[in-house]
mmCIF file of C-alpha atoms and ligand atoms in Angstrom:
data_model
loop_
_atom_site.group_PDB
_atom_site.id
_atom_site.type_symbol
_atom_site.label_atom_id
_atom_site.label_comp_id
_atom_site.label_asym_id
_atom_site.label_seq_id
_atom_site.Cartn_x
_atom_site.Cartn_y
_atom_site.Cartn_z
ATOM 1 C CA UNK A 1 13.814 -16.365 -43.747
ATOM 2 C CA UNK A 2 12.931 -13.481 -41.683
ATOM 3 C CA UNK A 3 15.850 -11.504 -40.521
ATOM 4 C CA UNK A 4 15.270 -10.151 -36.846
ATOM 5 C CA UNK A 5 16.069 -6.893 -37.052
ATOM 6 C CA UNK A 6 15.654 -4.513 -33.937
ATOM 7 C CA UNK A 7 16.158 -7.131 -31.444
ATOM 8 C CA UNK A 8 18.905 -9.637 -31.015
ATOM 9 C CA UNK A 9 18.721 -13.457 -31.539
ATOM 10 C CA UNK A 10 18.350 -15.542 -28.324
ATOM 11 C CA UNK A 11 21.847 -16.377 -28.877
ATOM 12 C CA UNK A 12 22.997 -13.548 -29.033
ATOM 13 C CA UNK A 13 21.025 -12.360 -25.864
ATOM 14 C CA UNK A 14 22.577 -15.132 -24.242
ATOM 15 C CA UNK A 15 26.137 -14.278 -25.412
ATOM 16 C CA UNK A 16 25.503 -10.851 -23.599
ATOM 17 C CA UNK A 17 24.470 -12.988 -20.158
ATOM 18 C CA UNK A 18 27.370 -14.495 -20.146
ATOM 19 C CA UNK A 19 29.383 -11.354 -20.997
ATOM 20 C CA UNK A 20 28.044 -9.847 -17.559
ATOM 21 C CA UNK A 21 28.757 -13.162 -15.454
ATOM 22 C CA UNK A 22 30.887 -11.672 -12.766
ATOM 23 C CA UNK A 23 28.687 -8.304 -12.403
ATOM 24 C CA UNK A 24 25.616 -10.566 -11.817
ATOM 25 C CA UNK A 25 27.270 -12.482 -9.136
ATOM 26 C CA UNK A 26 29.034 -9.449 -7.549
ATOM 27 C CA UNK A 27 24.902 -8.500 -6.657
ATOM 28 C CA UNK A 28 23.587 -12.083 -5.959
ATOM 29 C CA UNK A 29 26.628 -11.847 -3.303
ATOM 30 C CA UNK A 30 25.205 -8.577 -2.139
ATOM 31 C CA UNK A 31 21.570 -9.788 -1.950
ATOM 32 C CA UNK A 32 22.428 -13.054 -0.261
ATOM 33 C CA UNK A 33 23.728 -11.047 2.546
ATOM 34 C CA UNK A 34 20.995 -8.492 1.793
ATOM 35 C CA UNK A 35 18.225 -11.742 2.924
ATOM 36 C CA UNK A 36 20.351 -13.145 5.781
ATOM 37 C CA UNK A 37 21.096 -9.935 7.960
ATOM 38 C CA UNK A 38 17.341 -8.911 7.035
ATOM 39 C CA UNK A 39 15.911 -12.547 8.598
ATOM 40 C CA UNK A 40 17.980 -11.944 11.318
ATOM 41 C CA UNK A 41 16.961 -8.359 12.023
ATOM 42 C CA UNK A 42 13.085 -9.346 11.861
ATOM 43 C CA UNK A 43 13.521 -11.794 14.423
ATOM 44 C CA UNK A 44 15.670 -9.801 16.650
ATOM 45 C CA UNK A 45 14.286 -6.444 17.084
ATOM 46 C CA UNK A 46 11.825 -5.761 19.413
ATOM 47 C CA UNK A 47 10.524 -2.475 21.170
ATOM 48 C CA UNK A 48 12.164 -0.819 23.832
ATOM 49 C CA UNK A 49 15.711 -1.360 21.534
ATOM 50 C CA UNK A 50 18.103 1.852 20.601
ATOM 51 C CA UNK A 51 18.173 2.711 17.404
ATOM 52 C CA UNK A 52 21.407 3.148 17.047
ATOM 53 C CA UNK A 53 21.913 -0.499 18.082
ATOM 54 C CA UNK A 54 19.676 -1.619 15.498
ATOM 55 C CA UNK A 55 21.569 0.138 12.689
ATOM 56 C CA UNK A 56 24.893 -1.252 14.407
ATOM 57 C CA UNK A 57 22.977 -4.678 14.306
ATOM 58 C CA UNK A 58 22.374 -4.337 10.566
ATOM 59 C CA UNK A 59 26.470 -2.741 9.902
ATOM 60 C CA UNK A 60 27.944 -5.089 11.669
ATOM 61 C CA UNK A 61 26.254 -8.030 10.487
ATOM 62 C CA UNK A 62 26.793 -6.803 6.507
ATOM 63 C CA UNK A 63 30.457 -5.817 7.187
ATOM 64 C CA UNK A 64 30.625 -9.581 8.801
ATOM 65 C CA UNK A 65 28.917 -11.596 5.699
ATOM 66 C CA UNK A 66 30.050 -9.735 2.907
ATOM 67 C CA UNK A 67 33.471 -9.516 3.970
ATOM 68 C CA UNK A 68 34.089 -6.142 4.359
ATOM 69 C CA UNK A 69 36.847 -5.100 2.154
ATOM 70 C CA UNK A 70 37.758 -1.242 1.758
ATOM 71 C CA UNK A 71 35.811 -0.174 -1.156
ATOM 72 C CA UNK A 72 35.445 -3.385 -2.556
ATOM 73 C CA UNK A 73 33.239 -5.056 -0.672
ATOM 74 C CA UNK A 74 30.746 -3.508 1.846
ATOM 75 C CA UNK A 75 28.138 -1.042 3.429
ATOM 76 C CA UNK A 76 26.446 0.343 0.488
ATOM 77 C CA UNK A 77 24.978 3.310 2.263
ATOM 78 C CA UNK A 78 23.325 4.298 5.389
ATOM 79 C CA UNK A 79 21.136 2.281 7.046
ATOM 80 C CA UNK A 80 17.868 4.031 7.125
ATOM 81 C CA UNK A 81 15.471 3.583 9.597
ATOM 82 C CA UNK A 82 12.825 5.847 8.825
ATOM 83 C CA UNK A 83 10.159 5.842 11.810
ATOM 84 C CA UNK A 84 6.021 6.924 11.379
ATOM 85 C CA UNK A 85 5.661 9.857 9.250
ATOM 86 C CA UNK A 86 8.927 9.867 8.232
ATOM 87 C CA UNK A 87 9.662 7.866 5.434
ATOM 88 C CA UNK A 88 13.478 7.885 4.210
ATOM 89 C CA UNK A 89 17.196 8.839 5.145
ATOM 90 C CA UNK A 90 16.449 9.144 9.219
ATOM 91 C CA UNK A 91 19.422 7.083 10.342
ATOM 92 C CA UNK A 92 20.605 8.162 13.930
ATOM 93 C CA UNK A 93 23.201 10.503 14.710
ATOM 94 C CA UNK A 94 25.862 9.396 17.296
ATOM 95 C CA UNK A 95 23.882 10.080 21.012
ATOM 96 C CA UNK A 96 20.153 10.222 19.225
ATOM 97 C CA UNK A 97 18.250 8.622 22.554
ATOM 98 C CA UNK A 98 15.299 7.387 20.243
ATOM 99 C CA UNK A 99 13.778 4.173 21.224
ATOM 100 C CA UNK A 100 11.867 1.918 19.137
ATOM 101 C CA UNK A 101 8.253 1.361 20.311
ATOM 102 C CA UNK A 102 5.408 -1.057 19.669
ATOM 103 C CA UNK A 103 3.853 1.498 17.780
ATOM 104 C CA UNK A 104 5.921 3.040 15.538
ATOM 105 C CA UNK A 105 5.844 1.764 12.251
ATOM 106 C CA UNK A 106 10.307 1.240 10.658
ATOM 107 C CA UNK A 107 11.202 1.894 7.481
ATOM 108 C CA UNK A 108 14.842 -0.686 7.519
ATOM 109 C CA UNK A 109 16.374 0.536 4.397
ATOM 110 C CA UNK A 110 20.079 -0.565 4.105
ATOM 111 C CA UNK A 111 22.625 -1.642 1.032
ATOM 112 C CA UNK A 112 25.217 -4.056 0.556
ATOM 113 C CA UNK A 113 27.862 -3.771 -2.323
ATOM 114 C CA UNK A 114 30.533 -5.730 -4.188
ATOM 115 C CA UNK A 115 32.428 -4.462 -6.500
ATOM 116 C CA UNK A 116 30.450 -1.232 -6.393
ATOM 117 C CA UNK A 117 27.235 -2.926 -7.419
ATOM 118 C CA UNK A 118 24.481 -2.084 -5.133
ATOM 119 C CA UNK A 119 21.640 -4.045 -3.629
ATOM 120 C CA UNK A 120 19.332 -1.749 -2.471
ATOM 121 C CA UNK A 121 16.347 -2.901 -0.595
ATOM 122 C CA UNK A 122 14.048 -2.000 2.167
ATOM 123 C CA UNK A 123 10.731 -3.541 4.288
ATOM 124 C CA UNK A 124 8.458 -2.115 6.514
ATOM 125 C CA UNK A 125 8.952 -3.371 10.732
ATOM 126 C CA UNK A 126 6.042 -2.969 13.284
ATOM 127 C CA UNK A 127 4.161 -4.863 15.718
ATOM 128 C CA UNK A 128 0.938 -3.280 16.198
ATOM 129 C CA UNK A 129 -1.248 -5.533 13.606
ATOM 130 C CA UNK A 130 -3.049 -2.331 12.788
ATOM 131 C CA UNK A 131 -0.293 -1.457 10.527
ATOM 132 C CA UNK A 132 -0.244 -4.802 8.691
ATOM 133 C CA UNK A 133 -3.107 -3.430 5.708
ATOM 134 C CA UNK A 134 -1.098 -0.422 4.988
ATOM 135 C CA UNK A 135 2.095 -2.798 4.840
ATOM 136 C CA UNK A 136 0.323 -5.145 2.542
ATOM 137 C CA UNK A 137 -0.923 -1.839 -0.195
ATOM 138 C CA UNK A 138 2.313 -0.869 -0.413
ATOM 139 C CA UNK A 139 3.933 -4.455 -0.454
ATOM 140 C CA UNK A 140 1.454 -5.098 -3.083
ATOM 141 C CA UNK A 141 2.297 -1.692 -4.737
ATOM 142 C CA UNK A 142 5.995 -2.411 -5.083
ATOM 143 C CA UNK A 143 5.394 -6.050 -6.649
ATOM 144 C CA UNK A 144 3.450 -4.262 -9.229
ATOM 145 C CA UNK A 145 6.022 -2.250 -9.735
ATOM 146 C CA UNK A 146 8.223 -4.985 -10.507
ATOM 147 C CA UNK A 147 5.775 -6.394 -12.347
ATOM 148 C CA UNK A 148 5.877 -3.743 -14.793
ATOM 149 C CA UNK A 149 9.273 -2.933 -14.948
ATOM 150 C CA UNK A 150 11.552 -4.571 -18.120
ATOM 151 C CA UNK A 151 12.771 -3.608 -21.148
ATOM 152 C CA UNK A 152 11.396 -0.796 -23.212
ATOM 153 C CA UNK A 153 8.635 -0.335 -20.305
ATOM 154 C CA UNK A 154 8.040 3.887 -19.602
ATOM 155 C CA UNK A 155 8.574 5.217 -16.629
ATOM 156 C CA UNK A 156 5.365 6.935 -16.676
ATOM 157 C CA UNK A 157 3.205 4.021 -17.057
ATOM 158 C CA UNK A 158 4.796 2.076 -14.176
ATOM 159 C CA UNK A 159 3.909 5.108 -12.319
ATOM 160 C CA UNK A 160 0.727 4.829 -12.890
ATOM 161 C CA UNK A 161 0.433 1.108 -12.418
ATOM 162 C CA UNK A 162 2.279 2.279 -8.891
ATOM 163 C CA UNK A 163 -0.271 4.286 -8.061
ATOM 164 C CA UNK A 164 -3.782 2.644 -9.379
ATOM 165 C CA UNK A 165 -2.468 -0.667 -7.319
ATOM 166 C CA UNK A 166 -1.535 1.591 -3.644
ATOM 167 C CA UNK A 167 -4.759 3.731 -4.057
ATOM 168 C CA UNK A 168 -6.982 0.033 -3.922
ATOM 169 C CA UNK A 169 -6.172 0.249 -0.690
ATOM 170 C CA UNK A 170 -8.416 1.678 2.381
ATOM 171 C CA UNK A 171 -6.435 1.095 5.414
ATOM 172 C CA UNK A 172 -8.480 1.973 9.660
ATOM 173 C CA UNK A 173 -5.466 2.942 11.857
ATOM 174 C CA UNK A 174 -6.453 3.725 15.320
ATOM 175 C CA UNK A 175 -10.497 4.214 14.318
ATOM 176 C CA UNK A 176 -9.650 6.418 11.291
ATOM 177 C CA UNK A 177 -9.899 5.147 7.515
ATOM 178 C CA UNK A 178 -7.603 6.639 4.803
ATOM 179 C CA UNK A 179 -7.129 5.701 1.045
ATOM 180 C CA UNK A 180 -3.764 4.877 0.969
ATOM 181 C CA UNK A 181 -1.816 7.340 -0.654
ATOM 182 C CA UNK A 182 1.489 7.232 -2.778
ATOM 183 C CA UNK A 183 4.096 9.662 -1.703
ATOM 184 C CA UNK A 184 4.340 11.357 -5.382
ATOM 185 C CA UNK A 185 7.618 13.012 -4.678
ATOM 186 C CA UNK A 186 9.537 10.017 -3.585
ATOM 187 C CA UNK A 187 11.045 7.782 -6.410
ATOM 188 C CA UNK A 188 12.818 4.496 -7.809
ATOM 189 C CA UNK A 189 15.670 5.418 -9.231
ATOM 190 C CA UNK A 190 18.498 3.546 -11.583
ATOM 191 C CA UNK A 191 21.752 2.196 -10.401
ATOM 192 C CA UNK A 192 25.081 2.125 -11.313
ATOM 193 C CA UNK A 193 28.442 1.232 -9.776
ATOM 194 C CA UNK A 194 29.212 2.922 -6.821
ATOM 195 C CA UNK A 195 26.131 5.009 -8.103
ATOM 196 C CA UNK A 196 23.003 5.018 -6.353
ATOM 197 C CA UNK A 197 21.084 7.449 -7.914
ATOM 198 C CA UNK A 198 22.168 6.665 -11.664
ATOM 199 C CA UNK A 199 19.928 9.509 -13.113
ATOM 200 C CA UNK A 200 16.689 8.040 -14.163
ATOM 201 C CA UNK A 201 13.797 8.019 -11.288
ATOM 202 C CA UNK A 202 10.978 5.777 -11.492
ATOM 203 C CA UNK A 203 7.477 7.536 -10.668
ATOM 204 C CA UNK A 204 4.811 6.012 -7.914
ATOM 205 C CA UNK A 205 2.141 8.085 -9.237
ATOM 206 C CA UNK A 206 1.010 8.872 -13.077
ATOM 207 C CA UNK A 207 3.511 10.415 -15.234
ATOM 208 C CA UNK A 208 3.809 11.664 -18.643
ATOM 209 C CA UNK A 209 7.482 10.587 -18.687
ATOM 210 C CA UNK A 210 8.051 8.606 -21.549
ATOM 211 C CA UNK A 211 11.958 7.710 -20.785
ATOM 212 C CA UNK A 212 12.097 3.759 -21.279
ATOM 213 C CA UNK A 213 14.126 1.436 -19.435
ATOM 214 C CA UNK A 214 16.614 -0.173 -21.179
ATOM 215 C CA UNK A 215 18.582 -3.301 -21.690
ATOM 216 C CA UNK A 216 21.432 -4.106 -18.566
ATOM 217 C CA UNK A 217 20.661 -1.292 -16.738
ATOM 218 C CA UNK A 218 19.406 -2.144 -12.899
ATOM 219 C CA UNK A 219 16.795 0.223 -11.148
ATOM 220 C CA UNK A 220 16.250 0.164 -7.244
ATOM 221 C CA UNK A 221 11.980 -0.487 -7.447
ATOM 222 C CA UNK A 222 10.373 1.545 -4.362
ATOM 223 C CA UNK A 223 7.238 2.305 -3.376
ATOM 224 C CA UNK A 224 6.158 4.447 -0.704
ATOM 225 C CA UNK A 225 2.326 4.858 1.115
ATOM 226 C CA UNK A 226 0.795 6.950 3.164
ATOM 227 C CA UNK A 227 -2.042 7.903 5.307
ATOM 228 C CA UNK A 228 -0.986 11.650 5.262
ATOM 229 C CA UNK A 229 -0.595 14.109 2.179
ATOM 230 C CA UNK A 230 1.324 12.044 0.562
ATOM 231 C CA UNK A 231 4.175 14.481 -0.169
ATOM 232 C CA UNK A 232 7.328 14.528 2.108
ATOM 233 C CA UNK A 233 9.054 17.812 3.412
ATOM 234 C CA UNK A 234 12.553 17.739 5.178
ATOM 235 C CA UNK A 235 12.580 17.499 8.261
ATOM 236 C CA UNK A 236 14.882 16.770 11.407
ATOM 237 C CA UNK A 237 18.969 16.655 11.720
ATOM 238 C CA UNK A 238 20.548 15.426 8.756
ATOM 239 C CA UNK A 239 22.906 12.273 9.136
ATOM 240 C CA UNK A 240 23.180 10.762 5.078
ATOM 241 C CA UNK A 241 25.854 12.507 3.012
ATOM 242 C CA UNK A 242 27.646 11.064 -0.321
ATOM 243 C CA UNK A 243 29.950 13.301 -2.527
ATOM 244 C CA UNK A 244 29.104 13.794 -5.718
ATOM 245 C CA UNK A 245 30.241 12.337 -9.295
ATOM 246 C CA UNK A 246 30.683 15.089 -11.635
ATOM 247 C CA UNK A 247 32.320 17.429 -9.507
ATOM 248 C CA UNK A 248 35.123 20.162 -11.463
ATOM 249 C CA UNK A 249 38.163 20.818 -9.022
ATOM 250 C CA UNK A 250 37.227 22.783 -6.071
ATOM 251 C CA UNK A 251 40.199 24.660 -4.381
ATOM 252 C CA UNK A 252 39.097 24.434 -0.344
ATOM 253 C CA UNK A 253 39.707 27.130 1.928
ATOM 254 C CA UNK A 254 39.249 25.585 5.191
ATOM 255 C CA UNK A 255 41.837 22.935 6.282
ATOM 256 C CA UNK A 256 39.770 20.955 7.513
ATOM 257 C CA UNK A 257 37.592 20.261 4.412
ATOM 258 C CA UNK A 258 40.140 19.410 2.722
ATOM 259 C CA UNK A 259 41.439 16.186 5.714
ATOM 260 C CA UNK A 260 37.636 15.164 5.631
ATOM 261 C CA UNK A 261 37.503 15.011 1.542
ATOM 262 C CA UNK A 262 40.361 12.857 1.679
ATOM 263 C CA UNK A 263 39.149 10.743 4.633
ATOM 264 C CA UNK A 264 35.716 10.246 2.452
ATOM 265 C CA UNK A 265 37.604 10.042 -0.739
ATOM 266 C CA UNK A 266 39.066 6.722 0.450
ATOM 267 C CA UNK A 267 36.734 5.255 2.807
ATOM 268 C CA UNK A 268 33.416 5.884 0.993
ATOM 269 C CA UNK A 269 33.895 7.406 -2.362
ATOM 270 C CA UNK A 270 31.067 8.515 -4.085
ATOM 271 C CA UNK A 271 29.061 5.737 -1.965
ATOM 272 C CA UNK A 272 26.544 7.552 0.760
ATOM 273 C CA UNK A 273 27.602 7.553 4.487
ATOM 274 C CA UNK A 274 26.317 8.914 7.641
ATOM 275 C CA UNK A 275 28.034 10.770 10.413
ATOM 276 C CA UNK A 276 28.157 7.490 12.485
ATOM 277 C CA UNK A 277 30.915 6.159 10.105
ATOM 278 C CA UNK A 278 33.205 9.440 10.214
ATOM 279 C CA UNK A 279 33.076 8.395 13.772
ATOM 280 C CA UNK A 280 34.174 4.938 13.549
ATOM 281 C CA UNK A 281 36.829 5.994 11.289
ATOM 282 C CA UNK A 282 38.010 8.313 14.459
ATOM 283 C CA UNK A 283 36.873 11.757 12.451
ATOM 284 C CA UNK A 284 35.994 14.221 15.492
ATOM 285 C CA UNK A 285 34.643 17.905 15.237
ATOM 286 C CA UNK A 286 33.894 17.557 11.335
ATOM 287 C CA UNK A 287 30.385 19.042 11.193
ATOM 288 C CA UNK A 288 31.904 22.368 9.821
ATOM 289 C CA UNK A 289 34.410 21.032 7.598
ATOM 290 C CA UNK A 290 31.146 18.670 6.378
ATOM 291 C CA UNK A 291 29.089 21.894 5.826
ATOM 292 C CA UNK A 292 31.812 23.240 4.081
ATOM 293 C CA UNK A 293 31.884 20.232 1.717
ATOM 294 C CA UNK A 294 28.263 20.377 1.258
ATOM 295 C CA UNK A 295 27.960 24.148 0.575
ATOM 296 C CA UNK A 296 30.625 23.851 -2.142
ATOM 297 C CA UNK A 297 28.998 21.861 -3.653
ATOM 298 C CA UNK A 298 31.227 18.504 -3.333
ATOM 299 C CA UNK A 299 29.067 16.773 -1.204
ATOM 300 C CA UNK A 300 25.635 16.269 -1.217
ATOM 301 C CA UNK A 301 23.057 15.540 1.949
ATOM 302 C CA UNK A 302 20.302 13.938 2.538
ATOM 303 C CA UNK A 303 18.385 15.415 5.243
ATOM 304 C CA UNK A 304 15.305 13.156 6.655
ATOM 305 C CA UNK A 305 11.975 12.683 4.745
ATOM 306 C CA UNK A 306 8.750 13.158 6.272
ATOM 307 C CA UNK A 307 4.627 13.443 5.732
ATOM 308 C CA UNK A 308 2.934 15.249 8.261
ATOM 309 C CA UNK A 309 2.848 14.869 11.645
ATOM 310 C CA UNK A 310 0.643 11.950 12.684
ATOM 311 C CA UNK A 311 0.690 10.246 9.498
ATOM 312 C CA UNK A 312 2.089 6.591 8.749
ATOM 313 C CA UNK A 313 4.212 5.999 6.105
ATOM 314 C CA UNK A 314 5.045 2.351 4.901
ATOM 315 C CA UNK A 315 7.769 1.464 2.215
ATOM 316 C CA UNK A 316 9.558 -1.875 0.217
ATOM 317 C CA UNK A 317 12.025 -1.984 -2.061
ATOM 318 C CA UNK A 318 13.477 -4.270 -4.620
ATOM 319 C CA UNK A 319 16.597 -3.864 -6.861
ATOM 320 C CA UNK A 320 16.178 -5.701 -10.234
ATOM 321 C CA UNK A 321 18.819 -6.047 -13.135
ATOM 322 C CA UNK A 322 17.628 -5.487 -16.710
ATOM 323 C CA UNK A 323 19.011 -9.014 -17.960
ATOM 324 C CA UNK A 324 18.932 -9.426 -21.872
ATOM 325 C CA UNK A 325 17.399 -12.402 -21.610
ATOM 326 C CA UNK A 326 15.377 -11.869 -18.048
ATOM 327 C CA UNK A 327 14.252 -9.351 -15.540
ATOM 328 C CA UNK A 328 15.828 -10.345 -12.273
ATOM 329 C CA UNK A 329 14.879 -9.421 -9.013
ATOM 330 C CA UNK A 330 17.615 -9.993 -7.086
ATOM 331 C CA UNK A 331 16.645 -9.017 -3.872
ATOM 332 C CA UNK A 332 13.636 -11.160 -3.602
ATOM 333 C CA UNK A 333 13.343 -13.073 -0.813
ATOM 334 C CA UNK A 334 10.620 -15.683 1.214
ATOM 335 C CA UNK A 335 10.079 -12.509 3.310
ATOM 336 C CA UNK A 336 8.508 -10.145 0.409
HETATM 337 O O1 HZT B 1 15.742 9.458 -2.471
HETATM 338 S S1 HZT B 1 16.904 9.299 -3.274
HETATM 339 O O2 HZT B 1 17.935 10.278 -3.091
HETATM 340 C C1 HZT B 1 16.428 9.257 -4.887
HETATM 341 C C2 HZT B 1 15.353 8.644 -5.427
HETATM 342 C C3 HZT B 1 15.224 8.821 -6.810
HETATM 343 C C4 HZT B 1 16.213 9.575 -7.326
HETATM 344 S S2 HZT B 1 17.299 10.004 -6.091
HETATM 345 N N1 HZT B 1 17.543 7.839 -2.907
HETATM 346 C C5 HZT B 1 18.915 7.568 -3.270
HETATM 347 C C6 HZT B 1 19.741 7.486 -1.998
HETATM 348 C C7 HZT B 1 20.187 8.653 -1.389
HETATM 349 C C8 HZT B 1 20.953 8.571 -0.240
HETATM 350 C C9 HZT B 1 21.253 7.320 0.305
HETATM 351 F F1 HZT B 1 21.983 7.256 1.407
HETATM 352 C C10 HZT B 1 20.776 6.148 -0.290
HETATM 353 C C11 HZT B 1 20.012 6.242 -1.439
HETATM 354 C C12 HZT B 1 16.570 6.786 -2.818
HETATM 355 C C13 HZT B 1 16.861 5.845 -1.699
HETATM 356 N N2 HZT B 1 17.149 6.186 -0.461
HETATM 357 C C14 HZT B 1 17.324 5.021 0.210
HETATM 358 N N3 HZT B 1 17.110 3.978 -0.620
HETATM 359 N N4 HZT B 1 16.841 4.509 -1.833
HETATM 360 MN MN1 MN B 2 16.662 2.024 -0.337
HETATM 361 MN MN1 MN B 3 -6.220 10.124 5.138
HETATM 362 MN MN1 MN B 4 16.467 3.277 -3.383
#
């Protein structure tokens, strides 16, 4: 009788399922609310809206369905809502004025978390139809993606699966054609609790990285396209902020820095915010003790992500879990 020796028996992979019950349903939780504020948001937002009402839209309707509970149960970071050339971590800043048209094309990136595990998960919104083909490469794109993705699978190779599947794509926007193009320094990345950036990043473009994926982990799948370079810079006021993990003891100078760690410390943790929710929390006058954070090197921001000017950018984004016996995608949906 052959014995199986580098992988485990089916009943043994399904010993390990059930050993990771409760974490599984902690995210099917999160993505449940994930697909119901979502549905709601594509039916609700139309031009001519704030948005800083559509992010409170998106908050308030997580913090509603998942039961907001301290750090338990919640927001899992900013809600991004990356417009045109811009492509990740523009959420507004309290009194931003900007106004969604009926051309811009909305990257609604947003996470919900229980327990600490995150569903992160993002679509592209616009109305003007001539979007719709660069929505569909990079839909397309990001299934592939997912496709690829499982156990043992390199990170290179999904890359370039990424990539060959976006660059299919020739996409006319406003009587100019472009070859879609993969923004090759924006990646997946791997989660873990209260972690969103667990230390692996998933490529969109070919890669020589032969790191594997591996069993029970979960990755956050994104793919991003554009009709510009391809290549984001930072750009614009920076509103996403999350401290970080492995940080020694810091003694802080100013007094302020040292309220604000403490206010972050318990409302957010290591999870990312934006200035918006010091705000709600009644912080005022932070931005130097927030600087002061960030240039010690406690915190970490996230300043805005964008192609050039005039370009589109389009994004999606699943978060899958590593099962031993399956590779879920949790945040699928009828919606993409
Ligand atoms: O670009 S990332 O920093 C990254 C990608 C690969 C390695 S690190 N980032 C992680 C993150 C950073 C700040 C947040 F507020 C939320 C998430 C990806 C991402 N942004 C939105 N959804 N997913
Ligand atoms: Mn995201
Ligand atoms: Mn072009
Ligand atoms: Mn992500």
């Amino acid at each position: 009788m052959s014995t199986n020796l580098n992988r485990t028996t089916n009943e043994e992979k399904r010993y390990l399922d059930r050993m990771h019950f409760d974490e599984y349903n902690d995210l099917r939780w999160a993505a449940e609310v994930h697909r119901t504020v979502r549905k709601h948001v594509q039916k609700t937002i139309k031009p001519g809206m704030l948005m800083i009402d559509i992010c409170e839209m998106i908050e308030n309707g997580t913090r509603a369905l998942v039961e907001e509970q301290g750090l338990e149960r919640g927001i899992g970071f900013p809600t991004g809502v990356s417009l045109n050339n811009c492509a990740a971590h523009y959420t507004p800043n309290a009194g931003d004025p900007t106004v969604l048209q009926y051309d811009d094309i909305c990257k609604v990136d947003f996470g919900v978390h229980v327990n600490g595990r995150i569903v992160d998960s993002a679509f592209t919104l616009s109305f003007n139809p001539m979007f719709d083909p660069l929505k569909e490469a990079v839909k397309d794109a990001t299934n592939t993606g997912v496709k690829e993705a499982g156990i043992d699978a390199r990170l290179g190779e999904i890359g370039a699966a990424i990539q060959e599947a976006m660059e299919s794509y020739e996409v006319e926007i406003n009587g100019k054609t472009h070859r879609v193009k993969p923004i090759r320094n924006l990646n997946g990345h791997s989660i873990l609790p209260y972690q969103i950036h667990a230390g692996k990043s998933i490529p969109i473009v070919k890669s020589g990285d032969q790191t594997k994926m591996e069993e029970g982990e979960y990755f956050a799948i994104e793919t991003f396209g554009s009709t510009g370079k391809g290549y984001v810079h930072e750009d614009g006021e920076c509103s996403h902020y999350a401290k970080k993990h492995d940080t020694p003891h810091i003694p802080l100078r100013v007094a302020k820095a040292k309220a604000l760690l403490g206010t972050i410390n318990k409302n957010f943790g290591t999870l990312p915010f934006c200035r918006r929710y010091l705000d709600r929390l009644g912080e005022t006058k932070y931005f130097f003790a927030l600087k002061n954070l960030v240039d010690v090197g406690l915190v970490e921001q996230y300043p805005p992500l964008c192609d050039t000017k005039g370009s589109y950018t389009a994004q999606f984004e699943h978060t899958i879990i590593l099962r031993p016996t399956c590779k879920e995608v949790v945040s699928r949906g009828e919606d993409y």
